[in-house]
Amino acid sequence: MSGDRPSGVEAQFRSVWSDGLSRYGNRAGRFVFGDGVGVTVWLAVVLVLALSWRVGFFITDTYPIANAVANLGDGRLAMTPTDFQYSLTLGTQPGLHEYGGRFYARNYGQVVAALPFLWLLEGASAVAPPRLVLAGGWALGVVGLGRRLAAHFDRQWLRLVAVVVASAWFAVAVVFATALDRSQLPLVALQLSTLAAAGLVAVSCYRLVGTFHDRRVAVAAGVALALATPVGFWATIPKRHVLVTALVFGSVFAFARSRQLDGRASYVAHGLAYGALGLVAWTHAFEGFFLTAALFAVDFLTEPRKSRRRLAVVGGIFALSVLPMAVTNVLINGNPLRPPRLLPGVGPESVELAPTGGPESSGGDTGSGTAGGDVGADPTGDGVDADSTGGDGTQRTLLDELLGLLSPLFVLVTLAETVLTQLAFIGTYAVSAVSDGVAAAGEHERLWEIFVRRGHSASLSGVNDYEPIDLSVVESTPIVGTLLALPAVAVVRLRRHGVAAARLGPRRQTDLLVASYAVVLTLVYLPRLPLFSQLTVRYLLPVIALASYCPFRLPAVREAITGAPRTTAGVYAGTVLAGSALVAVVLGVLDPALGEAIQFHALLGLCIAAVAAVLVVGRTLVPARVSPRSVAVGMALAGGATTVYLSLASVEYFAYGPFAFDAVELIARLVPIL
């Protein structure tokens, strides 16, 4: 009996440990996904978008980021040319910066987010080839999705279908497997991180809409934001924009919850709204700065509960969120407020949202240790021992001791000077950026090209081999056209409830925050647009995502989704399947150039956007004449048009590398358009 006792204690310990891990895992899952439906939405979006995944460099800006992931994974923050795993000629890599003879990337928040995926891939690739690891991961995801759908809809045959699809998928991967070198794993990890972030965009939108409206509307909004907007286009192209969009939506959701909750939960949610923007600053300092300013302004206008405890919690969470950025900046150049974007660039001239140069302050370049480092030096420089110099030596010793006591003060003064100089510089730049944006907002031709019809731009006619491959906001996202109904809805709302921001409920306060984020990001980027290689106005991707959320706040759209869910889903699925085949056949017959094919999608998107807008406006103004089913058809067509473009863009238009999955490569060979 005594011999059995230790095993019983050990089993009990394991049970307690397992229960504790399970409990914390469930809490983490609820924090990120909200509920089981959120997990299902994330999984479905990631699996679908992964089908368009190509392993390669679509834009040269990715080279420094991928090199940073590879080097940071090996424990190196600074890089030298010999450390470039993905090398271009030095001086041709946009986004590469130099300090102290060493090279650094930018977007270190994005770099760090990719590290867990890199470690996971490296561990799994020690057991199986990387290509089979990816195929196996996708197959397991399909099985998991099938189990969730079978449980939710009580259809056990969905689980069987998922197992069959996953088995066939993995079998094809084994039979037709091609090599994927392990040196590509940092790039693959970077792409996986943005793919996961795209799923979080969908989840955050689902949770945000579900906070105010029916679950059906919430699911439709989440799926649409990932598959019917350019978020899906950039999901596997590892630029910062998808990650920033995910954090922006996380901030909006936390803000909305802070307005609904009370007590400690409200304080924490309020702080997380700022904390998400602190992480945005780790990826892009100036986007984080402008977004935080917008949140603070809305917060000041709409939050009447400004207790000391609330301010302490919010301030503490925000301080923790900006700490990674500050530590990274200190490790690179010694200045917590000087991001890599302000360091000298070694690539082509940047058009990023950042000032050129920096404040002329020695503290920003040499750090605060210089003043303290000279305090203990011999002022005479003759190497004579102070104790052997009599009275003068005693005087110098006292002076040295006094300076030694004051050296921490000198360090603090130098640091304060550096911080204040940097803050003044950032403030001056912020005022200038907003002023330039307001001036650019008065240029009608610029606004037309950015938001409505891009086509052939006279100022950018020589880029991209003279191919007009860029789309405007409405061309790439037709569902945004339904926002033409906003003025009518706003007028009715204002007439009924007035304009006092302090009396707005949580829904309207959240709407105000969404509008503020969209306006401030649009203003600061307007002077830089239109720009080459934007494709879907990628600098405004967070704005486009926020604008795509807004139609699901319109009563006409919500009525269509709740009143005709099968029509919405059926028309969308039909548009994606039949539309993709029809467009492929038509363009295959016409044999267009790349720019001509993309402009075909642009015109198609504008037409469908106009139809959807008319239906939503009609339902808003004269509901007796426009049925919810008609609005459902218009919204489904608008979303489907974008999904068709996303699928063909990956399969046919932009072949910048091999597909991550060999099965998709086999299918893509059957679509000869260009």
XYZ file of C-alpha atoms in Angstrom:
674
model
C 0.000 0.000 0.000
C 2.812 2.380 0.832
C 4.318 1.748 -2.560
C 1.096 2.821 -4.253
C 0.865 6.085 -2.355
C 3.534 8.034 -4.295
C 1.956 7.061 -7.587
C -1.407 8.296 -6.332
C 0.120 11.593 -5.210
C 1.875 11.892 -8.542
C -1.352 11.245 -10.439
C -3.146 13.840 -8.328
C -0.369 16.368 -8.977
C -0.579 15.720 -12.703
C -4.347 16.132 -12.609
C -4.074 19.462 -10.796
C -1.364 20.630 -13.182
C -3.407 19.563 -16.198
C -6.536 21.245 -14.858
C -4.578 24.446 -14.230
C -3.156 24.493 -17.741
C -6.584 23.782 -19.199
C -8.126 26.590 -17.170
C -5.521 29.118 -18.253
C -5.772 27.896 -21.833
C -9.533 28.418 -21.818
C -9.069 31.918 -20.421
C -6.541 32.754 -23.108
C -8.891 31.369 -25.750
C -11.793 33.456 -24.474
C -9.564 36.531 -24.350
C -8.496 36.162 -27.990
C -11.490 34.509 -29.682
C -14.388 35.240 -27.364
C -16.245 31.950 -27.854
C -16.336 28.813 -29.950
C -17.791 30.640 -32.930
C -14.836 33.027 -32.847
C -12.452 30.075 -33.002
C -14.409 28.652 -35.941
C -14.333 31.985 -37.795
C -10.586 32.313 -37.261
C -9.896 28.760 -38.376
C -12.105 29.006 -41.467
C -10.592 32.320 -42.563
C -7.007 31.129 -42.087
C -7.615 27.882 -43.986
C -9.277 29.641 -46.923
C -6.703 32.421 -47.204
C -3.860 29.899 -46.939
C -4.926 28.504 -50.313
C -3.620 31.687 -51.974
C -0.283 31.540 -50.162
C 2.853 31.814 -52.265
C 6.287 31.537 -50.663
C 8.303 34.425 -52.047
C 9.037 38.137 -51.993
C 6.260 40.168 -53.560
C 7.636 43.580 -52.549
C 11.303 44.357 -51.899
C 10.462 45.986 -48.551
C 10.057 42.446 -47.200
C 13.750 41.566 -47.524
C 14.967 43.509 -44.455
C 12.041 42.254 -42.351
C 12.687 38.624 -43.288
C 16.410 39.090 -42.614
C 15.555 40.550 -39.211
C 13.376 37.516 -38.383
C 16.195 35.143 -39.345
C 18.796 37.061 -37.331
C 16.624 37.680 -34.281
C 15.755 33.997 -34.282
C 19.489 33.346 -33.991
C 19.820 35.894 -31.186
C 21.136 38.870 -33.171
C 19.412 42.241 -33.283
C 22.054 44.098 -35.308
C 22.952 42.830 -38.777
C 25.940 43.017 -41.075
C 25.873 42.248 -44.822
C 27.121 38.734 -44.096
C 24.054 38.162 -41.901
C 21.601 38.792 -44.741
C 20.011 35.430 -45.389
C 17.823 36.938 -48.112
C 20.250 39.226 -49.806
C 19.818 42.014 -52.266
C 22.543 44.412 -53.251
C 23.177 46.714 -50.290
C 21.487 50.021 -50.998
C 18.523 48.549 -52.880
C 16.582 47.271 -49.860
C 13.858 49.719 -48.814
C 13.420 49.723 -45.066
C 17.024 48.969 -44.133
C 18.626 51.417 -41.689
C 22.144 51.916 -40.387
C 23.415 52.959 -36.980
C 26.934 52.635 -35.639
C 28.070 50.634 -38.653
C 25.360 48.011 -38.102
C 22.135 47.488 -40.014
C 18.607 47.222 -38.675
C 15.179 46.603 -40.114
C 11.987 48.289 -38.953
C 8.580 46.955 -37.849
C 10.159 45.039 -34.979
C 6.738 44.342 -33.524
C 6.014 42.369 -36.689
C 9.428 40.696 -36.513
C 8.905 39.500 -32.934
C 5.385 38.280 -33.761
C 6.906 35.946 -36.375
C 9.410 34.329 -33.987
C 7.015 31.783 -32.368
C 6.034 30.581 -35.836
C 9.708 30.292 -36.785
C 10.526 28.188 -33.716
C 7.490 25.998 -34.311
C 8.440 25.447 -37.962
C 12.048 24.676 -37.106
C 10.966 22.110 -34.535
C 8.452 20.439 -36.854
C 10.876 20.491 -39.797
C 13.321 18.430 -37.773
C 10.784 15.594 -38.010
C 9.355 16.056 -41.533
C 10.159 18.098 -44.661
C 8.869 21.687 -44.429
C 6.458 21.249 -47.336
C 4.776 18.281 -45.646
C 4.699 20.178 -42.354
C 2.644 22.914 -44.009
C 0.357 20.437 -45.752
C -0.124 18.485 -42.528
C -0.942 21.654 -40.612
C -3.590 22.619 -43.157
C -5.074 19.109 -43.102
C -5.290 19.119 -39.292
C -6.957 22.522 -39.458
C -9.603 21.144 -41.832
C -10.303 18.262 -39.453
C -10.638 20.691 -36.562
C -12.952 22.940 -38.559
C -15.090 19.965 -39.575
C -15.488 18.897 -35.944
C -16.568 22.383 -34.902
C -19.037 22.769 -37.751
C -20.477 19.294 -37.118
C -21.003 20.109 -33.442
C -22.476 23.549 -34.136
C -24.946 22.472 -36.834
C -25.459 18.944 -35.455
C -24.426 17.452 -38.796
C -22.042 14.581 -38.188
C -21.451 14.076 -41.913
C -19.478 17.339 -41.924
C -16.849 15.670 -39.767
C -16.575 12.795 -42.252
C -16.266 15.203 -45.182
C -13.512 17.079 -43.370
C -11.557 13.874 -42.729
C -11.868 12.837 -46.382
C -10.736 16.243 -47.647
C -7.820 16.364 -45.225
C -6.697 12.840 -46.123
C -6.872 13.522 -49.853
C -5.026 16.800 -49.369
C -2.175 15.214 -47.476
C -1.985 12.303 -49.910
C -1.569 14.723 -52.818
C 1.083 16.576 -50.823
C 3.020 13.347 -50.273
C 2.797 12.213 -53.895
C 3.587 15.563 -55.523
C 5.801 17.034 -52.810
C 8.403 19.550 -53.954
C 11.359 20.786 -51.981
C 11.096 23.777 -49.678
C 14.513 24.672 -48.334
C 14.851 25.217 -44.592
C 16.480 28.574 -45.332
C 12.991 29.768 -46.333
C 11.549 29.126 -42.891
C 12.001 32.711 -41.584
C 10.067 34.006 -44.596
C 7.405 31.311 -44.143
C 7.114 32.225 -40.460
C 6.674 35.889 -41.364
C 3.898 34.976 -43.780
C 2.250 32.724 -41.217
C 2.195 35.582 -38.715
C 0.328 37.886 -41.099
C -2.006 35.031 -42.063
C -2.857 34.510 -38.391
C -3.318 38.284 -38.009
C -5.803 38.279 -40.899
C -7.807 35.679 -38.996
C -7.706 37.911 -35.920
C -9.068 40.803 -38.006
C -12.081 38.623 -38.798
C -12.457 37.527 -35.165
C -12.203 41.073 -33.810
C -14.804 42.292 -36.294
C -17.069 39.356 -35.398
C -16.781 40.165 -31.705
C -17.241 43.900 -32.273
C -20.407 43.505 -34.341
C -21.648 40.764 -32.012
C -21.352 43.187 -29.119
C -24.143 45.269 -30.612
C -26.072 43.042 -33.030
C -27.253 39.552 -33.949
C -24.691 36.725 -34.207
C -25.556 36.116 -37.860
C -24.646 39.683 -38.689
C -21.471 39.332 -36.634
C -20.326 36.179 -38.446
C -21.103 37.718 -41.826
C -19.146 40.835 -40.923
C -16.126 38.872 -39.716
C -15.981 36.648 -42.789
C -16.568 39.585 -45.135
C -13.774 41.612 -43.601
C -11.278 38.848 -44.363
C -12.561 37.522 -47.692
C -14.325 40.514 -49.243
C -11.728 43.219 -48.579
C -8.018 43.626 -49.399
C -7.208 42.114 -46.000
C -7.339 38.778 -47.824
C -4.976 40.039 -50.519
C -2.285 41.020 -48.008
C -2.832 38.096 -45.633
C 0.159 36.128 -46.936
C 2.166 39.090 -48.225
C 4.072 39.970 -45.053
C 3.706 43.708 -44.949
C 2.801 45.403 -41.666
C -0.676 46.462 -42.766
C -2.632 43.349 -41.764
C -1.017 43.231 -38.319
C -1.766 46.923 -37.758
C -5.355 46.364 -38.903
C -5.762 43.519 -36.408
C -4.470 45.692 -33.569
C -6.695 48.606 -34.615
C -9.763 46.383 -34.522
C -8.629 45.009 -31.189
C -8.473 48.577 -29.895
C -11.958 49.383 -31.186
C -13.417 46.221 -29.645
C -11.761 46.897 -26.283
C -13.075 50.472 -26.373
C -16.601 49.242 -27.070
C -16.448 46.759 -24.195
C -15.097 49.394 -21.824
C -18.227 51.427 -22.470
C -20.493 48.474 -21.698
C -18.768 47.098 -18.601
C -18.414 48.484 -15.097
C -15.750 48.351 -12.425
C -12.421 46.597 -12.863
C -13.430 44.905 -16.131
C -14.186 48.298 -17.642
C -10.823 49.664 -16.498
C -8.919 46.765 -18.042
C -10.837 46.913 -21.328
C -10.252 50.662 -21.446
C -6.540 50.128 -20.928
C -6.411 47.434 -23.610
C -7.823 49.903 -26.122
C -4.682 51.975 -25.582
C -2.465 48.924 -25.176
C -3.250 47.689 -28.671
C -2.085 51.032 -30.053
C 1.112 50.802 -28.041
C 1.813 47.575 -29.916
C 0.986 49.351 -33.180
C 3.747 51.825 -32.290
C 6.176 48.903 -31.937
C 5.415 48.094 -35.567
C 5.024 51.650 -36.880
C 5.683 54.368 -34.324
C 3.948 57.202 -36.130
C 0.801 55.263 -36.981
C 0.619 54.367 -33.309
C 1.111 58.000 -32.327
C -1.665 59.342 -34.549
C -4.082 56.578 -33.573
C -3.401 57.141 -29.870
C -4.055 60.854 -30.313
C -7.382 60.070 -32.001
C -8.362 57.647 -29.220
C -7.449 60.171 -26.543
C -9.578 62.853 -28.216
C -12.626 60.574 -28.463
C -12.021 59.324 -24.942
C -11.893 62.841 -23.551
C -15.171 63.751 -25.250
C -17.170 60.646 -24.428
C -15.920 59.129 -21.151
C -17.517 60.787 -18.109
C -16.036 58.232 -15.651
C -12.537 59.643 -15.153
C -11.683 58.232 -11.740
C -8.107 58.024 -10.475
C -8.223 54.254 -10.414
C -9.360 54.128 -14.056
C -6.624 56.520 -15.115
C -4.019 54.491 -13.200
C -5.053 51.204 -14.816
C -5.257 52.720 -18.305
C -1.931 54.491 -17.915
C -0.255 51.365 -16.549
C -1.429 49.137 -19.400
C -0.451 51.723 -21.996
C 2.999 52.125 -20.420
C 3.515 48.359 -20.537
C 2.421 48.263 -24.187
C 4.949 50.892 -25.302
C 7.742 49.326 -23.256
C 8.734 46.827 -26.000
C 9.103 49.670 -28.494
C 11.157 51.744 -26.049
C 13.437 48.821 -25.166
C 13.967 47.997 -28.834
C 14.854 51.600 -29.626
C 17.284 51.772 -26.693
C 18.994 48.573 -27.773
C 19.397 49.934 -31.302
C 20.356 53.587 -30.802
C 20.066 54.434 -27.098
C 17.017 56.680 -27.501
C 13.655 55.208 -26.422
C 11.738 57.644 -28.617
C 13.802 57.235 -31.761
C 12.412 54.338 -33.834
C 14.471 52.713 -36.603
C 12.527 54.712 -39.189
C 14.356 57.852 -38.006
C 17.777 56.299 -38.510
C 19.702 56.899 -41.747
C 18.390 54.661 -44.508
C 20.644 52.696 -46.822
C 17.992 51.885 -49.389
C 15.962 53.920 -51.885
C 14.295 57.103 -50.707
C 11.407 56.264 -48.412
C 7.805 57.404 -48.857
C 6.746 56.052 -45.483
C 4.801 57.946 -42.844
C 7.857 59.260 -41.031
C 9.840 62.517 -40.982
C 13.157 62.710 -42.743
C 16.130 62.970 -40.427
C 15.641 63.649 -36.745
C 16.114 66.216 -34.006
C 19.631 67.556 -33.714
C 20.417 66.311 -30.253
C 23.598 64.647 -29.161
C 21.647 62.704 -26.602
C 19.750 60.944 -29.353
C 22.906 59.726 -31.018
C 25.369 59.028 -28.267
C 23.065 57.995 -25.460
C 23.080 59.253 -21.936
C 26.111 57.333 -20.792
C 28.658 59.698 -22.322
C 28.307 62.431 -19.742
C 28.647 59.990 -16.880
C 31.510 58.152 -18.561
C 33.854 61.173 -18.420
C 33.118 62.189 -14.866
C 35.662 59.931 -13.262
C 38.491 60.786 -15.689
C 41.608 62.604 -14.560
C 41.024 66.280 -15.493
C 44.722 67.022 -15.890
C 45.442 64.030 -18.034
C 48.975 63.671 -16.581
C 48.327 60.427 -14.721
C 49.567 61.867 -11.359
C 47.999 60.377 -8.257
C 45.669 62.896 -6.637
C 46.820 61.993 -3.129
C 50.413 63.141 -3.865
C 49.534 66.666 -5.012
C 48.988 68.363 -1.677
C 46.252 70.964 -1.341
C 45.436 71.140 -5.025
C 45.069 67.383 -5.038
C 42.687 67.545 -2.105
C 40.633 70.192 -3.906
C 40.470 68.044 -7.029
C 39.482 65.030 -4.968
C 36.618 66.933 -3.393
C 35.590 68.187 -6.819
C 35.738 64.673 -8.218
C 33.613 63.401 -5.351
C 31.100 66.187 -5.879
C 30.906 65.460 -9.602
C 30.577 61.766 -8.849
C 27.616 62.464 -6.583
C 26.021 64.673 -9.239
C 26.677 62.314 -12.159
C 23.268 60.560 -11.846
C 21.655 63.970 -11.999
C 23.644 64.792 -15.156
C 22.468 61.515 -16.684
C 18.837 62.306 -15.860
C 19.154 65.836 -17.242
C 20.681 64.523 -20.462
C 17.956 61.899 -20.788
C 15.227 64.465 -20.105
C 16.719 66.774 -22.719
C 16.765 63.960 -25.250
C 13.173 62.960 -24.526
C 11.858 66.541 -24.616
C 13.713 67.276 -27.840
C 12.309 64.133 -29.416
C 8.776 64.926 -28.230
C 8.986 68.436 -29.639
C 10.234 67.030 -32.929
C 7.411 64.482 -33.094
C 4.825 67.113 -32.198
C 6.060 69.455 -34.923
C 5.982 66.641 -37.443
C 2.464 65.597 -36.386
C 1.094 69.109 -36.890
C 2.809 69.314 -40.273
C 1.495 65.889 -41.367
C -2.098 66.728 -40.457
C -1.858 70.151 -42.116
C -0.522 68.599 -45.311
C -3.314 66.040 -45.196
C -5.994 68.706 -44.838
C -4.506 70.552 -47.815
C -4.401 67.346 -49.882
C -8.049 66.659 -49.024
C -8.967 69.654 -51.171
C -7.427 68.147 -54.309
C -10.375 66.526 -56.052
C -8.361 64.680 -58.679
C -6.225 63.072 -55.984
C -9.305 61.963 -54.039
C -10.920 60.577 -57.189
C -7.868 58.445 -58.006
C -7.516 57.151 -54.449
C -11.127 56.374 -53.630
C -13.105 55.967 -56.856
C -11.282 55.322 -60.145
C -7.562 54.762 -60.425
C -7.041 53.597 -64.007
C -4.091 55.153 -65.794
C -2.454 57.775 -63.572
C -0.599 60.449 -65.497
C 1.868 60.995 -62.646
C 2.688 57.271 -62.376
C 2.402 56.170 -65.986
C 5.971 54.885 -66.213
C 5.962 52.496 -63.263
C 5.123 48.784 -63.186
C 6.085 48.474 -66.863
C 3.254 50.859 -67.744
C 0.732 48.337 -66.456
C -2.201 49.894 -64.494
C -2.271 47.252 -61.769
C -3.411 49.505 -58.906
C -7.017 49.716 -57.759
C -8.866 52.422 -55.873
C -10.654 51.882 -52.581
C -14.079 51.266 -54.140
C -12.655 49.240 -57.031
C -10.941 46.843 -54.633
C -13.745 46.837 -52.018
C -17.190 47.329 -53.604
C -19.043 46.868 -50.288
C -17.629 50.242 -49.225
C -19.913 51.783 -51.856
C -22.897 51.013 -49.624
C -21.719 53.769 -47.287
C -23.553 56.192 -49.555
C -26.474 55.434 -47.265
C -24.660 56.902 -44.270
C -25.739 60.540 -44.791
C -29.434 59.614 -44.752
C -29.020 57.460 -41.652
C -26.945 60.143 -39.932
C -29.470 62.900 -40.625
C -32.312 60.837 -39.172
C -30.209 59.961 -36.142
C -29.136 63.531 -35.462
C -32.671 64.830 -35.767
C -33.881 62.342 -33.185
C -31.052 62.416 -30.663
C -28.996 65.574 -31.226
C -25.205 65.861 -31.394
C -24.046 65.858 -27.754
C -21.129 63.415 -27.690
C -21.320 63.016 -23.910
C -24.838 61.563 -24.216
C -23.955 59.062 -26.914
C -24.385 55.413 -26.019
C -21.670 52.756 -26.396
C -22.621 52.061 -30.022
C -22.389 55.683 -31.116
C -19.223 56.287 -29.139
C -17.647 53.308 -30.900
C -18.827 54.656 -34.250
C -17.181 57.957 -33.405
C -13.910 56.175 -32.613
C -14.048 54.212 -35.885
C -14.605 57.444 -37.798
C -11.750 59.156 -35.941
C -9.299 56.342 -36.691
C -10.304 56.334 -40.360
C -10.085 60.113 -40.718
C -6.716 60.535 -39.010
C -5.051 57.715 -40.980
C -6.523 59.025 -44.228
C -5.330 62.562 -43.563
C -1.733 61.650 -42.772
C -1.433 59.368 -45.811
C -3.254 61.527 -48.364
C -0.176 63.592 -49.345
C 1.680 60.359 -50.204
C -1.084 58.944 -52.413
C -1.671 57.852 -55.104
C 1.549 55.863 -55.132
C 2.991 53.075 -57.240
C 2.720 49.421 -56.151
C -0.163 50.110 -53.799
C -2.345 47.553 -55.643
C -5.285 47.992 -53.257
C -4.236 51.270 -51.589
C -2.362 49.228 -48.986
C -1.364 52.242 -46.883
C -5.068 52.694 -46.177
C -5.768 49.032 -45.414
C -6.844 49.760 -41.797
C -9.098 52.521 -43.133
C -10.623 50.203 -45.740
C -11.238 47.542 -43.079
C -12.890 50.061 -40.755
C -15.000 51.361 -43.636
C -15.996 47.778 -44.506
C -17.204 47.275 -40.945
C -19.524 50.275 -41.186
C -22.091 48.761 -43.641
C -22.898 46.130 -41.022
C -24.000 48.945 -38.734
C -26.586 50.056 -41.295
C -30.131 48.834 -40.529
C -30.772 47.974 -44.181
C -27.783 45.629 -44.343
C -28.536 43.986 -40.998
C -32.133 43.374 -42.028
C -30.929 41.749 -45.246
C -28.558 39.363 -43.459
C -30.967 38.355 -40.691
C -33.989 38.251 -43.003
C -32.393 36.430 -45.932
C -29.335 34.533 -44.670
C -29.609 31.742 -47.255
C -29.882 34.222 -50.082
C -26.814 36.070 -48.819
C -24.728 32.913 -48.460
C -25.999 31.339 -51.695
C -25.434 34.378 -53.887
C -21.980 34.937 -52.397
C -20.938 31.312 -52.930
C -22.354 31.336 -56.458
C -20.555 34.577 -57.273
C -17.239 33.210 -56.041
C -17.496 29.833 -57.795
C -19.321 30.725 -61.000
C -17.854 34.229 -61.164
C -14.275 33.010 -60.939
C -14.862 30.476 -63.698
C -16.692 32.999 -65.890
C -14.024 35.690 -65.488
C -11.298 33.139 -66.202
C -13.057 32.031 -69.396
C -13.726 35.583 -70.595
C -10.200 36.796 -69.933
C -8.791 33.581 -71.395
C -10.595 34.360 -74.654
C -9.637 38.038 -74.647
C -5.990 37.256 -73.762
C -5.396 40.606 -72.001
C -2.221 42.065 -70.580
C -1.887 42.120 -66.803
C -3.028 45.729 -66.464
C -6.011 45.139 -68.736
C -7.122 42.114 -66.715
C -6.939 44.038 -63.462
C -8.795 47.008 -64.924
C -11.527 44.574 -65.965
C -11.929 43.754 -62.267
C -11.823 47.474 -61.462
C -14.732 48.309 -63.760
C -16.649 45.249 -62.608
C -16.152 46.300 -58.996
C -17.355 49.832 -59.661
C -20.512 48.592 -61.371
C -21.373 46.179 -58.585
C -20.585 48.820 -55.955
C -23.037 51.181 -57.655
C -25.762 48.524 -57.685
C -25.212 47.624 -54.016
C -25.175 51.291 -53.021
C -28.449 52.005 -54.829
C -30.130 49.027 -53.161
C -28.970 49.974 -49.661
C -29.872 53.644 -50.125
C -33.259 52.620 -51.536
C -33.934 50.326 -48.604
C -32.956 53.119 -46.197
C -35.093 55.836 -47.798
C -38.029 53.876 -49.247
C -38.111 50.515 -47.458
C -41.489 49.608 -48.918
C -40.047 49.475 -52.457
C -36.774 47.613 -51.810
C -36.919 44.242 -50.086
C -34.245 42.878 -47.716
C -33.647 40.046 -50.182
C -32.627 42.571 -52.852
C -30.150 44.173 -50.469
C -28.820 40.715 -49.596
C -28.176 40.026 -53.285
C -26.381 43.352 -53.731
C -24.141 42.841 -50.689
C -23.325 39.251 -51.677
C -22.404 40.330 -55.206
C -20.175 43.088 -53.841
C -18.376 40.747 -51.485
C -18.104 38.014 -54.093
C -16.552 40.356 -56.647
C -13.663 41.094 -54.296
C -13.180 37.407 -53.481
C -13.025 36.593 -57.193
C -10.284 39.161 -57.653
C -8.355 37.881 -54.645
C -8.437 34.303 -55.911
C -7.386 35.126 -59.474
C -4.752 37.594 -58.281
C -3.000 34.810 -56.433
C -3.566 32.021 -58.925
C -2.822 33.943 -62.105
C -1.958 37.637 -61.913
C 0.905 37.816 -59.390
C 3.049 34.684 -59.520
C 5.911 35.901 -57.316
C 6.827 32.472 -55.951
C 5.691 28.843 -55.701
C 2.518 28.034 -53.809
C 2.943 26.861 -50.259
C 0.780 23.839 -51.131
C 1.517 21.651 -54.130
C -2.165 20.808 -54.591
C -2.954 24.460 -55.302
C -0.044 24.590 -57.749
C -1.606 21.749 -59.734
C -4.952 23.563 -59.908
C -3.358 26.888 -60.857
C -1.839 25.353 -63.981
C -5.364 24.838 -65.316
C -6.141 28.577 -65.346
C -4.344 30.107 -68.368
C -5.514 33.735 -68.558
C -2.470 35.878 -69.275
